Coordinates of C-alpha atoms and ligand atoms in Angstrom, one line a residue:
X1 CA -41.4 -29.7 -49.6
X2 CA -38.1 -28.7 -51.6
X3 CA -37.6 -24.9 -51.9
X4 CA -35.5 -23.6 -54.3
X5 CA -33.2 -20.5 -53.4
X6 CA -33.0 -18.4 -56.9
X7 CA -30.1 -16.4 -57.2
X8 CA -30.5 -13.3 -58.8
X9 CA -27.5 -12.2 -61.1
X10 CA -26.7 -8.8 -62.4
X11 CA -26.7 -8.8 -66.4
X12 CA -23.9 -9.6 -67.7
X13 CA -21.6 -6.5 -68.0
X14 CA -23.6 -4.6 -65.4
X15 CA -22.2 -1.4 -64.8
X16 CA -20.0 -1.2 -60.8
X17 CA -18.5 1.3 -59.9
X18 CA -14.6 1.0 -60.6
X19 CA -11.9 1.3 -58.2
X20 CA -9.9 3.9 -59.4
X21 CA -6.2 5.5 -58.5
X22 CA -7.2 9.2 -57.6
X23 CA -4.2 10.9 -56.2
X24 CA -2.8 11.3 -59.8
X25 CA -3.3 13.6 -62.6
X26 CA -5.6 12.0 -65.1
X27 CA -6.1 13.8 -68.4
X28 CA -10.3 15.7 -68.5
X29 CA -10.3 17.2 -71.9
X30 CA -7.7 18.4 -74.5
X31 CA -7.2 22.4 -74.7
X32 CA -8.7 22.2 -77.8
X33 CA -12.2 21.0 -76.5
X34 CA -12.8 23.6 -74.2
X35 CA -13.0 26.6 -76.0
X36 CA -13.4 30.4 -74.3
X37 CA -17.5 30.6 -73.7
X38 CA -19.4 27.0 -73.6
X39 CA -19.5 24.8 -70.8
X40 CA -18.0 21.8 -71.4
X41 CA -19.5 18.4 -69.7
X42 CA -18.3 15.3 -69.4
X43 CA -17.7 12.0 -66.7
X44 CA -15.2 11.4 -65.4
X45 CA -14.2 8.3 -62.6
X46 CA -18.2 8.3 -62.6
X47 CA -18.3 11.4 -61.6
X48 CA -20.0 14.3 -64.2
X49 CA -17.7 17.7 -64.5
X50 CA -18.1 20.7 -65.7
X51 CA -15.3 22.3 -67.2
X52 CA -14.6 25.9 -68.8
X53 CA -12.6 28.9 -69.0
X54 CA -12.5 31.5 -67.0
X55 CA -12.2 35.1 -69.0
X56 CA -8.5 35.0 -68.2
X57 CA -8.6 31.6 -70.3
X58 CA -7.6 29.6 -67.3
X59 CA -9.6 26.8 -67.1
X60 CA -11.4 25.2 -64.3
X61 CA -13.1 22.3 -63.0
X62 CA -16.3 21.0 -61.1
X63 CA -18.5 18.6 -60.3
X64 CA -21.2 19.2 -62.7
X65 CA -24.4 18.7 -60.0
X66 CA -26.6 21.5 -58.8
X67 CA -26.3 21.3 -54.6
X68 CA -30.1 22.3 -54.9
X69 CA -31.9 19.5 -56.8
X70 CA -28.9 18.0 -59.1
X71 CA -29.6 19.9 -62.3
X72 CA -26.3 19.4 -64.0
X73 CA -24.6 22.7 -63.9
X74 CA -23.5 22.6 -67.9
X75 CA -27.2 23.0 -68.9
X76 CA -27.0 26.7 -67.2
X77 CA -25.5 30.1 -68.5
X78 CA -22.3 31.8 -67.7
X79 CA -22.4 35.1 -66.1
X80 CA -18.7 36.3 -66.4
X81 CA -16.6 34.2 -64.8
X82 CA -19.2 32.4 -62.7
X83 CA -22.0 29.6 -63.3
X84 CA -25.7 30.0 -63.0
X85 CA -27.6 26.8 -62.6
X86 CA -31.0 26.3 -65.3
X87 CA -33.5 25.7 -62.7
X88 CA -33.3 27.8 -60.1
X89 CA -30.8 30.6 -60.7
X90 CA -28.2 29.7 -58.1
X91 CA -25.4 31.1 -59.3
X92 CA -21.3 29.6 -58.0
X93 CA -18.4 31.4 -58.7
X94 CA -15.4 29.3 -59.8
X95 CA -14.4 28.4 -56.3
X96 CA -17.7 26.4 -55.9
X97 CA -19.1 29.0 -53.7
X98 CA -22.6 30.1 -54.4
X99 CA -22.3 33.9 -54.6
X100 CA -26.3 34.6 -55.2
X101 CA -29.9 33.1 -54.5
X102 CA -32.6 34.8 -55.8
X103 CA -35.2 33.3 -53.7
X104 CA -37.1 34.5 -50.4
X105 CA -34.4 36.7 -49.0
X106 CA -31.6 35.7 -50.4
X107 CA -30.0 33.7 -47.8
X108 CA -26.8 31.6 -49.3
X109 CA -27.2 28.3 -47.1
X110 CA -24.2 26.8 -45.9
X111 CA -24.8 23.7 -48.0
X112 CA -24.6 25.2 -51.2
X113 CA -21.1 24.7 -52.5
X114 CA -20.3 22.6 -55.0
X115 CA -17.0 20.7 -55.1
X116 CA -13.9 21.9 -57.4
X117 CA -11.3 19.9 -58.7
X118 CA -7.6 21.1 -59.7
X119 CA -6.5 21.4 -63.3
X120 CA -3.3 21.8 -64.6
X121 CA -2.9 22.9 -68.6
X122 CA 0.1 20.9 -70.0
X123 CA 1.2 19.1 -73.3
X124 CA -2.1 19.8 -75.0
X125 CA -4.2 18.6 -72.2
X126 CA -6.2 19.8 -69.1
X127 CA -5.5 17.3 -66.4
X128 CA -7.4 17.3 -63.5
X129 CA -7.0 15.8 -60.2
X130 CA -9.6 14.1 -58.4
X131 CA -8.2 12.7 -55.6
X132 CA -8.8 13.8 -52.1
X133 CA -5.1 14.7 -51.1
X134 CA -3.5 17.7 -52.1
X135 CA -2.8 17.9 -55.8
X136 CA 0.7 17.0 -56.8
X137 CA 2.3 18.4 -60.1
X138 CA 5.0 16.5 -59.7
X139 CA 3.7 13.4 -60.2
X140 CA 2.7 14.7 -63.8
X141 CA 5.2 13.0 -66.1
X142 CA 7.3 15.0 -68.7
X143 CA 5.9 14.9 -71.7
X144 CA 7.1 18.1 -73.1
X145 CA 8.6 16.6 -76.8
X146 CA 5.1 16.9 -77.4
X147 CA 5.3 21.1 -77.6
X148 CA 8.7 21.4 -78.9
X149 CA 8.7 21.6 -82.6
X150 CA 6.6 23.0 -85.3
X151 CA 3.0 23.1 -85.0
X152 CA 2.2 20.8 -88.2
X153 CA 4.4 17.9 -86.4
X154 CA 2.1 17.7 -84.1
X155 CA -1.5 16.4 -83.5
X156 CA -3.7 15.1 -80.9
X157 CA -7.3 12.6 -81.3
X158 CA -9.6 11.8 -78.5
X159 CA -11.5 8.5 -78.7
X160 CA -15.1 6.9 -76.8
X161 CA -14.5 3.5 -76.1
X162 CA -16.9 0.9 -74.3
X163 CA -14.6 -1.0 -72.4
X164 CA -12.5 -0.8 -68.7
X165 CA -9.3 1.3 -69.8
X166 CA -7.1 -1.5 -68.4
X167 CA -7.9 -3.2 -71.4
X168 CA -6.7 -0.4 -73.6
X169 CA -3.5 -0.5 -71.4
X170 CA -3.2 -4.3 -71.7
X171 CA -3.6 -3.3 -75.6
X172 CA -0.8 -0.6 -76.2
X173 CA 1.8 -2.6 -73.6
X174 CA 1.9 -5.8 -76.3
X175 CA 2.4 -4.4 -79.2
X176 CA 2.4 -7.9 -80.7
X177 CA -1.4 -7.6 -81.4
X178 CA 0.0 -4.9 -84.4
X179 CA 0.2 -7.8 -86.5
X180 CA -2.4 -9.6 -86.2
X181 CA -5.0 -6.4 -85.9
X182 CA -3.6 -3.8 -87.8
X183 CA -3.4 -3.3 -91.7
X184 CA -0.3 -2.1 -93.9
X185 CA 0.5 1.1 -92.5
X186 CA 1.8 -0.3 -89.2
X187 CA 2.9 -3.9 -89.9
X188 CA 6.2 -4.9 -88.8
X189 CA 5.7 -8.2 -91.6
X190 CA 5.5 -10.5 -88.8
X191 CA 9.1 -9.8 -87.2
X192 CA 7.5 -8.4 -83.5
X193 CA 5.6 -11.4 -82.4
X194 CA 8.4 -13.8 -82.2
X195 CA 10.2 -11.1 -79.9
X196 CA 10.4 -11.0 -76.2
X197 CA 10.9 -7.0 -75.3
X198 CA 13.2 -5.9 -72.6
X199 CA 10.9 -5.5 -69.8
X200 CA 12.5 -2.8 -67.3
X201 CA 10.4 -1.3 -64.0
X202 CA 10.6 1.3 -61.3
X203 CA 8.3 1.7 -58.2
X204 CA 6.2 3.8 -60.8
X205 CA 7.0 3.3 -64.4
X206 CA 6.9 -0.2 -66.7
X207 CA 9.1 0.4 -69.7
X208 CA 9.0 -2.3 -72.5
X209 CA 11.6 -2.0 -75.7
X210 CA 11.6 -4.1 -78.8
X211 CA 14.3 -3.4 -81.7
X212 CA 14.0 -5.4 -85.2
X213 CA 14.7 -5.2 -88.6
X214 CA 11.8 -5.4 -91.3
X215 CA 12.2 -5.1 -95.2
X216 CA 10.4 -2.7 -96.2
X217 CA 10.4 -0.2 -93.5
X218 CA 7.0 0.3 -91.7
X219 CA 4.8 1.9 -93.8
X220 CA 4.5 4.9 -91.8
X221 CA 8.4 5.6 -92.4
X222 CA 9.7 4.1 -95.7
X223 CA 9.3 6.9 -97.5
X224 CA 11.1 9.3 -95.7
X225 CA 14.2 6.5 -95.4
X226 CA 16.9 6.6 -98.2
X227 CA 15.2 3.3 -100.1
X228 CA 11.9 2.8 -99.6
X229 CA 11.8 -0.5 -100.4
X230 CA 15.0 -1.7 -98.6
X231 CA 15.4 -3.0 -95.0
X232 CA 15.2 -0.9 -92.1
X233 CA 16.5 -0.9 -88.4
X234 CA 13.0 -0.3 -85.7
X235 CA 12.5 0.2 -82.1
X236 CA 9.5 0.5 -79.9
X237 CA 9.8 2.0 -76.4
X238 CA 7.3 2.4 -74.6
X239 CA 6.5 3.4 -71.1
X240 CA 3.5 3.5 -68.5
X241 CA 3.4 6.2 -65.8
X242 CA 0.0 6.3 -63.5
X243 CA -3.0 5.8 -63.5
X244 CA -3.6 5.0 -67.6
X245 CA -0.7 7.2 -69.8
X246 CA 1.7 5.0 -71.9
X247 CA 4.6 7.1 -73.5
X248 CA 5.8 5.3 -76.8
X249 CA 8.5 6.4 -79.2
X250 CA 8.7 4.5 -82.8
X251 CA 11.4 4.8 -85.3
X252 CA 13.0 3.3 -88.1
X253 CA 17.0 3.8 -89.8
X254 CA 18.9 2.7 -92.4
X255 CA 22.8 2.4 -92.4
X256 CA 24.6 3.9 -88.8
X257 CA 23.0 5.6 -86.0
X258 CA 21.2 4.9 -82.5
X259 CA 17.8 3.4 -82.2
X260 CA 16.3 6.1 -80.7
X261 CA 14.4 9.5 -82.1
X262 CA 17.6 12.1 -82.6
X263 CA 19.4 9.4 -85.4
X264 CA 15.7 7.8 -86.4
X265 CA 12.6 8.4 -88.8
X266 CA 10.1 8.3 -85.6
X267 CA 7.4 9.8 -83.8
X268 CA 6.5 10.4 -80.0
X269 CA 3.8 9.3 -78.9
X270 CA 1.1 9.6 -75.9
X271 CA -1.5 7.2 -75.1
X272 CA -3.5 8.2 -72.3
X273 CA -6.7 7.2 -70.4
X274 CA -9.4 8.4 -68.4
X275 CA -12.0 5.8 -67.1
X276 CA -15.7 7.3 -67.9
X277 CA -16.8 4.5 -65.7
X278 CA -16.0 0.8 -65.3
X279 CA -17.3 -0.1 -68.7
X280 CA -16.4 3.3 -70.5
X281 CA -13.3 4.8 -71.5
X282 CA -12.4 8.1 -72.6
X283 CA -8.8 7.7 -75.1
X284 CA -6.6 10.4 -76.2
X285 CA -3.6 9.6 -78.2
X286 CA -0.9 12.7 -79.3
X287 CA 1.7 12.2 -81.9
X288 CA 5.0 13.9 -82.6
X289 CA 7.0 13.1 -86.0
X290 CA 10.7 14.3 -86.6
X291 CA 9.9 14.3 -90.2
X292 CA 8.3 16.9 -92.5
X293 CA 7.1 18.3 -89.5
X294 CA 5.6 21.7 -91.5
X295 CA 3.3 19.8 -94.1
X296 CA 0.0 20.6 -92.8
X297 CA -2.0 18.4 -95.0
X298 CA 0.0 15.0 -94.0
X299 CA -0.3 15.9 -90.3
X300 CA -4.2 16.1 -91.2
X301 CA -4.1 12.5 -93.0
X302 CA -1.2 11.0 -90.6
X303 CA -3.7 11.5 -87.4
X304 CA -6.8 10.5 -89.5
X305 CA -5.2 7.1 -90.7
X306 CA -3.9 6.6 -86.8
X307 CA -7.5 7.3 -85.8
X308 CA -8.9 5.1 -87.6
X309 CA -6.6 2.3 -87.5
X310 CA -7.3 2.2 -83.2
X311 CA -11.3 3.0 -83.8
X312 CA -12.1 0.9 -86.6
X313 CA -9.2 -2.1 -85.9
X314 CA -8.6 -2.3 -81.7
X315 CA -11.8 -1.2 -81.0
X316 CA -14.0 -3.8 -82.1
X317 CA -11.7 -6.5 -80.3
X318 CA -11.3 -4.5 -77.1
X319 CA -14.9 -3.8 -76.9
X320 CA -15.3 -7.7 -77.4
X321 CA -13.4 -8.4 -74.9
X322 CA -15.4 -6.3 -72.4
X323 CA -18.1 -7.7 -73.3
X324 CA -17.1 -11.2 -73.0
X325 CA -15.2 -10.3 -69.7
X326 CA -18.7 -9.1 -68.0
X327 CA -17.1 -6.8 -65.2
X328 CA -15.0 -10.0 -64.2
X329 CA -11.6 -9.5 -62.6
X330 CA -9.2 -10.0 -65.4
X331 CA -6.8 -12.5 -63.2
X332 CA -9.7 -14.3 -61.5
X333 CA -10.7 -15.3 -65.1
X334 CA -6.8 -17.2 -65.0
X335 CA -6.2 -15.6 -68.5
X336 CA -3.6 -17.7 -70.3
X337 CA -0.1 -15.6 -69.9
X338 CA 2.3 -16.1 -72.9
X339 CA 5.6 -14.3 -73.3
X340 CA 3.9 -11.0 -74.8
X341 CA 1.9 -10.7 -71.7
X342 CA 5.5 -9.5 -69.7
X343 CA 4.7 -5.8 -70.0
X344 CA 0.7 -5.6 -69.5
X345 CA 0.6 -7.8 -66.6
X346 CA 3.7 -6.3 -64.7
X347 CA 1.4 -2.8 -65.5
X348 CA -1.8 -4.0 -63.8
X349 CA 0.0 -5.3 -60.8
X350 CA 1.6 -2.4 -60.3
X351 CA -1.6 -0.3 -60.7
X352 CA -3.5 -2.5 -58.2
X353 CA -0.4 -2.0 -55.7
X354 CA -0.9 1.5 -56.2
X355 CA -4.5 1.8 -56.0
X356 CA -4.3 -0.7 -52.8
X357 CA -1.9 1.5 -51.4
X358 CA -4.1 4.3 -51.7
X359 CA -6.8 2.8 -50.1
X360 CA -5.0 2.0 -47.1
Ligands
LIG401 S1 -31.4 22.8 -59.1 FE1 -29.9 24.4 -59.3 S2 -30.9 26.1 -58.4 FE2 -32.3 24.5 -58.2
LIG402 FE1 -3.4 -1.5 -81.9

């Protein structure tokens, strides 16, 4: 009699668990999110945290789990500086240590700590460090342009995406897509595409740069040139520092000067990533202009327009591409590699070095 063996597949997109550089800072929350009193909850690396300040308005981090039966510690009360858990009252200082039971006689068991994680307040973020090995700040890059300047230049967005945040990487490394995704206020008319950028790496960092010219000017930065309307001198550089940030400056220039932000109408610009899980990705993106940088109600529209341009434009493509992907590695699929692929794929070999590395 023939048996037949039936294989049993996951759905389609079925959430793994991703494998994850943790020896690095990744970015948990911007300042702005976690104000002076609530607890503040979200995953990270598929692990939940708890963030919040302390009355000093240092902020600190934990894994948001109850050692007693799990209850997420966000659901509970603050009591000063410390946490006390919804269900049964166990109360943690900010070290993790449990510092009062209120049950039979008291008796703190040993098991009852929960684990912290380091922060570090920087550039408008709280980063936090999940790895196991001591936390490094220098392996933070610089991206202090970001607080230097007046405080209408500058604005910060945080986006929920569902797809792996390789794909957003992939994503901001070609910035060919911009023509064929984005609508007026970013198109360079075509002139990106047919470019190949200068592609230049380090042990850590993949840095791509394009230069063009374009008539008009990019939306974003016609007005502010001398004409409007007449040709302009561009440049994107970008760079990616691990696990997920990508560093990009933008600027445009008519008549003499450098490509670069001193002689340019530009911005500087942080893209950075925090996987929620395989499939999930939390996005931030910070943006600092050079030009009327004390008009409140452009910096208002300026971030709007950007937020909407990745939400309702990359998005629905990215999250396609999850979807069609399924939790499949992206080379054992033998994606097709075309010049504007140079950047993005030197960027995930090097993160899989790194994460490889790490993992011994
Ligand atoms: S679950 Fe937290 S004290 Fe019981
Ligand atoms: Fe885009």
């Amino acid at each position: 009699m023939d048996t037949k063996v039936i294989e049993i597949h996951p759905a389609a997109g079925a959430e793994k668990k991703g494998r994850y550089l943790r020896n690095i800072w990744y970015v948990a929350a911007l300042s702005s999110e976690v104000n002076a009193t609530d607890l503040f909850a979200r995953t990270l690396l598929d692990t939940s945290v708890l963030i919040y300040r302390k009355a000093d308005g240092t902020a600190v981090a934990m894994h948001d789990r109850c050692p007693h039966r799990f209850v997420p510690l966000s659901k509970g009360t603050r009591q000063g500086d410390e946490v006390v858990c919804k269900y049964h009252a166990l109360r943690f200082d900010c070290d993790g240590k449990c510092t009062h039971n209120p049950h039979g006689n008291g008796h703190i068991p040993e098991a009852a700590k929960v684990k912290t994680f380091p922060l570090m307040e920087k550039y408008g973020f709280l980063w936090i460090w999940m790895g196991d090995e001591p936390a490094d700040p220098a392996l933070l890059p610089d991206y202090s342009p970001l607080d230097h300047g007046h405080e209408n230049g500058v604005a910060y967005t945080y986006m929920h995406m569902k797809a792996n945040y390789e794909l957003i990487i992939d994503n901001v490394m070609d910035l060919s897509h911009i023509d064929h995704v984005h609508g007026e206020i970013i198109t360079t008319r075509g002139q990106l595409s047919p470019l190949i950028p200068k592609v230049k790496d380090t042990a850590r960092t993949v840095n791509a740069r394009w230069e063009w010219k374009q008539t008009p000017a990019m939306m974003i930065f016609a007005n502010f040139l001398p004409d409007p309307k007449a040709e302009a001198r561009h440049f994107f550089d970008i760079t990616w520092s691990p696990p997920a940030n990508i560093q990009l400056s933008v600027g445009a220039i008519q008549g003499d000067g450098n490509l670069d932000l001193k002689d340019c109408t530009g911005q500087y610009d942080l893209h950075t990533t925090t996987p929620e899980s395989n499939g999930t990705t939390h996005y931030w993106f910070a943006t600092r202009r050079n030009h009327i940088e004390e008009d409140g109600d452009f910096n208002k529209m300026k971030i709007k327009a950007m937020h909407d341009a990745f939400v309702d434009e990359d998005f629905p493509i990215i999250e396609a591409v999850g979807k069609e992907m399924g939790g499949e590695d992206f080379f054992d699929l033998k994606p097709v590699l075309m010049s504007n692929d140079i950047a993005p794929v030197k960027v995930r070999k090097l993160l899989q070095h790194l994460i490889e590395q790490e993992e011994g």
